[in-house]
CSV table of C-alpha atoms and ligand atoms in Angstrom, one decimal:
chain,number,residue,atom,x,y,z
A,1,UNK,CA,51.9,51.9,91.9
A,2,UNK,CA,48.8,54.6,91.5
A,3,UNK,CA,49.0,57.7,92.8
A,4,UNK,CA,47.2,56.4,95.8
A,5,UNK,CA,49.6,54.3,97.7
A,6,UNK,CA,47.9,50.8,99.2
A,7,UNK,CA,49.5,50.5,103.0
A,8,UNK,CA,48.7,47.2,104.6
A,9,UNK,CA,48.2,46.4,108.3
A,10,UNK,CA,49.4,43.6,109.6
A,11,UNK,CA,48.9,42.8,113.6
A,12,UNK,CA,47.4,43.3,116.9
A,13,UNK,CA,46.6,40.7,119.7
A,14,UNK,CA,43.9,38.9,120.8
A,15,UNK,CA,43.2,40.7,124.2
A,16,UNK,CA,40.4,43.0,124.2
A,17,UNK,CA,41.0,46.6,123.3
A,18,UNK,CA,44.6,45.4,122.0
A,19,UNK,CA,47.6,47.9,122.4
A,20,UNK,CA,49.2,47.0,119.2
A,21,UNK,CA,47.0,47.1,117.3
A,22,UNK,CA,45.4,50.2,118.4
A,23,UNK,CA,49.2,51.8,117.6
A,24,UNK,CA,49.0,50.0,114.6
A,25,UNK,CA,45.4,52.0,113.4
A,26,UNK,CA,47.4,54.7,114.4
A,27,UNK,CA,50.2,54.4,112.0
A,28,UNK,CA,47.6,53.5,109.2
A,29,UNK,CA,45.2,57.2,110.2
A,30,UNK,CA,48.4,58.9,109.3
A,31,UNK,CA,49.5,57.2,106.3
A,32,UNK,CA,46.1,57.8,104.9
A,33,UNK,CA,46.1,61.4,106.4
A,34,UNK,CA,49.5,61.2,104.1
A,35,UNK,CA,47.2,60.3,100.8
A,36,UNK,CA,47.2,56.0,101.1
A,37,UNK,CA,44.7,53.8,100.9
A,38,UNK,CA,45.0,51.2,103.8
A,39,UNK,CA,43.6,47.5,104.8
A,40,UNK,CA,44.1,46.7,108.2
A,41,UNK,CA,44.7,43.2,108.8
A,42,UNK,CA,44.2,43.6,113.0
A,43,UNK,CA,44.5,40.6,116.0
A,44,UNK,CA,40.7,39.0,115.1
A,45,UNK,CA,41.5,38.9,110.9
A,46,UNK,CA,45.6,37.3,112.4
A,47,UNK,CA,43.9,34.5,114.8
A,48,UNK,CA,41.5,33.1,112.1
A,49,UNK,CA,44.8,31.8,110.4
A,50,UNK,CA,45.2,29.1,109.7
A,51,UNK,CA,48.9,27.5,110.9
A,52,UNK,CA,50.7,28.4,108.3
A,53,UNK,CA,51.9,25.3,105.8
A,54,UNK,CA,52.6,25.3,101.9
A,55,UNK,CA,49.3,25.0,100.5
A,56,UNK,CA,47.7,26.3,103.7
A,57,UNK,CA,46.4,30.1,101.9
A,58,UNK,CA,44.0,27.1,99.6
A,59,UNK,CA,41.2,26.7,102.5
A,60,UNK,CA,41.9,29.8,104.1
A,61,UNK,CA,39.5,33.1,102.7
A,62,UNK,CA,41.4,35.0,105.3
A,63,UNK,CA,44.6,33.8,104.5
A,64,UNK,CA,44.3,34.1,100.4
A,65,UNK,CA,42.6,37.8,101.5
A,66,UNK,CA,46.2,38.6,103.3
A,67,UNK,CA,48.0,37.3,100.6
A,68,UNK,CA,46.5,39.1,98.1
A,69,UNK,CA,46.5,42.1,99.6
A,70,UNK,CA,50.4,41.7,100.1
A,71,UNK,CA,50.4,41.5,96.3
A,72,UNK,CA,48.6,45.1,95.4
A,73,UNK,CA,50.7,46.6,98.5
A,74,UNK,CA,53.1,49.7,98.1
A,75,UNK,CA,53.8,49.0,101.1
A,76,UNK,CA,53.5,47.1,104.9
A,77,UNK,CA,52.8,48.0,108.7
A,78,UNK,CA,53.5,45.0,110.9
A,79,UNK,CA,52.5,45.3,114.7
A,80,UNK,CA,53.7,42.9,117.5
A,81,UNK,CA,53.8,42.9,121.0
A,82,UNK,CA,57.2,41.6,122.2
A,83,UNK,CA,56.8,38.8,123.3
A,84,UNK,CA,59.6,36.5,126.2
A,85,UNK,CA,61.2,39.2,124.0
A,86,UNK,CA,60.3,38.3,120.8
A,87,UNK,CA,57.6,38.5,118.1
A,88,UNK,CA,54.6,36.7,118.9
A,89,UNK,CA,53.4,33.4,117.6
A,90,UNK,CA,50.4,35.0,116.2
A,91,UNK,CA,52.3,38.4,113.8
A,92,UNK,CA,55.0,35.3,112.4
A,93,UNK,CA,52.0,33.5,112.0
A,94,UNK,CA,50.7,36.0,109.4
A,95,UNK,CA,54.3,36.9,108.4
A,96,UNK,CA,54.8,33.6,107.7
A,97,UNK,CA,51.4,33.7,104.8
A,98,UNK,CA,54.0,36.1,102.6
A,99,UNK,CA,55.8,32.4,101.5
A,100,UNK,CA,52.9,32.5,99.1
A,101,UNK,CA,54.7,35.1,97.0
A,102,UNK,CA,58.1,33.4,97.3
A,103,UNK,CA,57.8,32.6,93.2
A,104,UNK,CA,55.6,36.5,92.1
A,105,UNK,CA,58.0,38.0,89.8
A,106,UNK,CA,57.6,40.6,92.8
A,107,UNK,CA,59.8,38.2,95.3
A,108,UNK,CA,58.1,39.0,99.0
A,109,UNK,CA,58.6,42.0,99.8
A,110,UNK,CA,60.7,42.9,97.2
A,111,UNK,CA,61.6,46.9,98.0
A,112,UNK,CA,58.3,47.6,99.4
A,113,UNK,CA,59.1,49.9,102.6
A,114,UNK,CA,57.6,48.7,105.7
A,115,UNK,CA,57.4,50.2,108.9
A,116,UNK,CA,57.6,48.4,112.0
A,117,UNK,CA,55.8,48.7,115.8
A,118,UNK,CA,56.4,47.3,118.9
A,119,UNK,CA,54.1,47.1,122.4
A,120,UNK,CA,55.8,45.6,125.5
A,121,UNK,CA,55.8,45.9,128.9
A,122,UNK,CA,59.8,47.1,129.6
A,123,UNK,CA,61.8,48.7,126.8
A,124,UNK,CA,64.5,45.4,126.6
A,125,UNK,CA,61.1,43.3,124.4
A,126,UNK,CA,60.8,46.7,122.5
A,127,UNK,CA,64.5,46.6,121.2
A,128,UNK,CA,65.2,43.1,121.2
A,129,UNK,CA,61.4,42.2,118.8
A,130,UNK,CA,62.3,45.6,116.7
A,131,UNK,CA,65.7,44.1,115.6
A,132,UNK,CA,64.1,40.5,115.1
A,133,UNK,CA,61.4,42.5,113.0
A,134,UNK,CA,63.5,44.0,110.9
A,135,UNK,CA,65.5,40.7,110.5
A,136,UNK,CA,62.2,39.4,109.1
A,137,UNK,CA,61.9,42.3,106.7
A,138,UNK,CA,65.5,42.0,105.5
A,139,UNK,CA,65.5,38.6,104.7
A,140,UNK,CA,61.8,39.5,102.9
A,141,UNK,CA,63.7,41.4,100.5
A,142,UNK,CA,61.8,44.6,102.7
A,143,UNK,CA,62.8,48.2,103.5
A,144,UNK,CA,62.1,48.7,107.6
A,145,UNK,CA,61.7,52.3,107.3
A,146,UNK,CA,64.4,54.5,109.0
A,147,UNK,CA,62.2,55.2,112.3
A,148,UNK,CA,60.5,51.7,114.4
A,149,UNK,CA,58.4,52.5,116.9
A,150,UNK,CA,58.9,50.9,120.5
A,151,UNK,CA,55.8,51.4,122.1
A,152,UNK,CA,56.2,50.8,126.5
A,153,UNK,CA,52.9,50.1,126.8
A,154,UNK,CA,50.5,50.8,130.4
A,155,UNK,CA,46.7,50.9,131.0
A,156,UNK,CA,45.6,53.9,129.4
A,157,UNK,CA,48.3,55.0,126.9
A,158,UNK,CA,45.6,54.1,124.1
A,159,UNK,CA,42.5,56.0,125.1
A,160,UNK,CA,39.2,57.0,122.6
A,161,UNK,CA,41.4,55.5,119.8
A,162,UNK,CA,44.0,58.2,120.5
A,163,UNK,CA,47.7,58.0,122.0
A,164,UNK,CA,48.2,59.5,125.6
A,165,UNK,CA,51.4,59.5,125.2
A,166,UNK,CA,52.9,62.3,123.1
A,167,UNK,CA,56.0,60.6,122.3
A,168,UNK,CA,54.4,57.4,121.4
A,169,UNK,CA,51.8,59.5,119.2
A,170,UNK,CA,54.9,61.0,117.0
A,171,UNK,CA,56.9,57.9,116.5
A,172,UNK,CA,53.8,55.8,115.6
A,173,UNK,CA,53.0,59.3,112.9
A,174,UNK,CA,56.2,59.4,112.0
A,175,UNK,CA,56.2,55.7,111.2
A,176,UNK,CA,53.2,56.0,109.0
A,177,UNK,CA,54.4,58.6,107.3
A,178,UNK,CA,57.6,57.5,106.4
A,179,UNK,CA,55.9,53.6,104.5
A,180,UNK,CA,54.1,56.4,102.4
A,181,UNK,CA,57.0,58.9,101.9
A,182,UNK,CA,58.8,55.7,100.8
A,183,UNK,CA,56.2,54.1,98.9
A,184,UNK,CA,56.2,57.4,96.4
A,185,UNK,CA,60.2,57.9,96.4
A,186,UNK,CA,60.6,54.1,94.7
A,187,UNK,CA,58.7,55.0,91.9
A,188,UNK,CA,58.6,58.4,91.4
A,189,UNK,CA,63.0,58.6,91.2
A,190,UNK,CA,64.0,57.2,87.5
A,191,UNK,CA,66.0,54.0,88.0
A,192,UNK,CA,69.9,53.9,85.8
A,193,UNK,CA,68.5,51.7,82.6
A,194,UNK,CA,65.9,54.7,82.7
A,195,UNK,CA,68.4,57.0,82.0
A,196,UNK,CA,71.0,55.8,80.9
A,197,UNK,CA,75.3,55.0,82.4
A,198,UNK,CA,76.7,58.3,83.9
A,199,UNK,CA,79.0,60.0,81.3
A,200,UNK,CA,82.5,60.0,81.7
A,201,UNK,CA,85.4,62.3,82.4
B,301,FMN,C1,53.3,35.1,126.5
B,301,FMN,C2,53.2,36.3,127.0
B,301,FMN,C3,55.0,37.4,126.9
B,301,FMN,C4,55.1,38.2,127.1
B,301,FMN,N1,56.5,38.5,127.2
B,301,FMN,C5,57.0,39.9,127.2
B,301,FMN,C6,58.6,40.5,127.4
B,301,FMN,O1,59.3,39.4,127.0
B,301,FMN,N2,58.6,41.5,127.6
B,301,FMN,C7,57.9,42.7,128.5
B,301,FMN,O2,58.0,43.5,128.0
B,301,FMN,N3,56.5,42.5,128.1
B,301,FMN,C8,56.1,40.8,128.1
B,301,FMN,N4,54.5,40.2,127.7
B,301,FMN,C9,53.9,42.2,127.7
B,301,FMN,C10,53.5,42.1,126.2
B,301,FMN,O3,54.1,42.8,125.8
B,301,FMN,C11,52.1,43.1,126.4
B,301,FMN,O4,50.9,42.4,126.8
B,301,FMN,C12,51.8,43.6,124.7
B,301,FMN,O5,52.5,44.6,124.4
B,301,FMN,C13,50.3,44.0,125.0
B,301,FMN,O6,50.1,44.1,123.9
B,301,FMN,P1,48.0,44.6,123.4
B,301,FMN,O7,47.7,45.1,123.9
B,301,FMN,O8,48.0,44.6,121.9
B,301,FMN,O9,47.2,42.4,124.4
B,301,FMN,C14,53.9,39.8,127.4
B,301,FMN,C15,53.0,39.0,127.2
B,301,FMN,C16,52.6,38.2,127.2
B,301,FMN,C17,51.5,37.3,127.2
């Protein structure tokens, strides 16, 4: 990792002014404020992707761009609305493109911190969707950050690029900060092999 961590944001919906995408943008802004470089694949970008299948990237410029960004990433932030109690098909399809990295030297999201954000009208869907997203990140060998942001969306929650609810705003900021903090941590500490075995007795 260079001294500037590269954090990739994936998520949103195709709704105009998607609250999920605005939440993601705020978390990415917090990552930038911590010194990261960021790239957003928002609702419009992920809606352009074909349904994932082996070989799907070959015919998809957007798919190739997404996979290239993931390969270079030091951390990710994924934001989904809760749809029927779970991750939306749109966001899951984008996540499925990570399969392209299955045979890379760094497999999937191995060792990468991943911040998670869920928006939904009710708490039940925020909780169940967040749990599902954590399972997905574990399956991909990533490290979900300690805080996952559960945002109860309501009209007027996001205005002029800001979150009007202080509790939600601070969750989004913390998710962005934690991804950068963990991206830096994992490269700063010496590994056991670098320091040699611990002396006995
Ligand atoms: C197909 C669909 C299913 C949804 N299912 C749920 C649900 O199970 N629970 C819930 O609280 N909200 C549900 N919602 C509300 C969404 O979570 C809400 O529209 C979303 O957070 C708004 O995100 P956006 O502003 O980015 O489009 C659903 C919405 C849609 C369109």
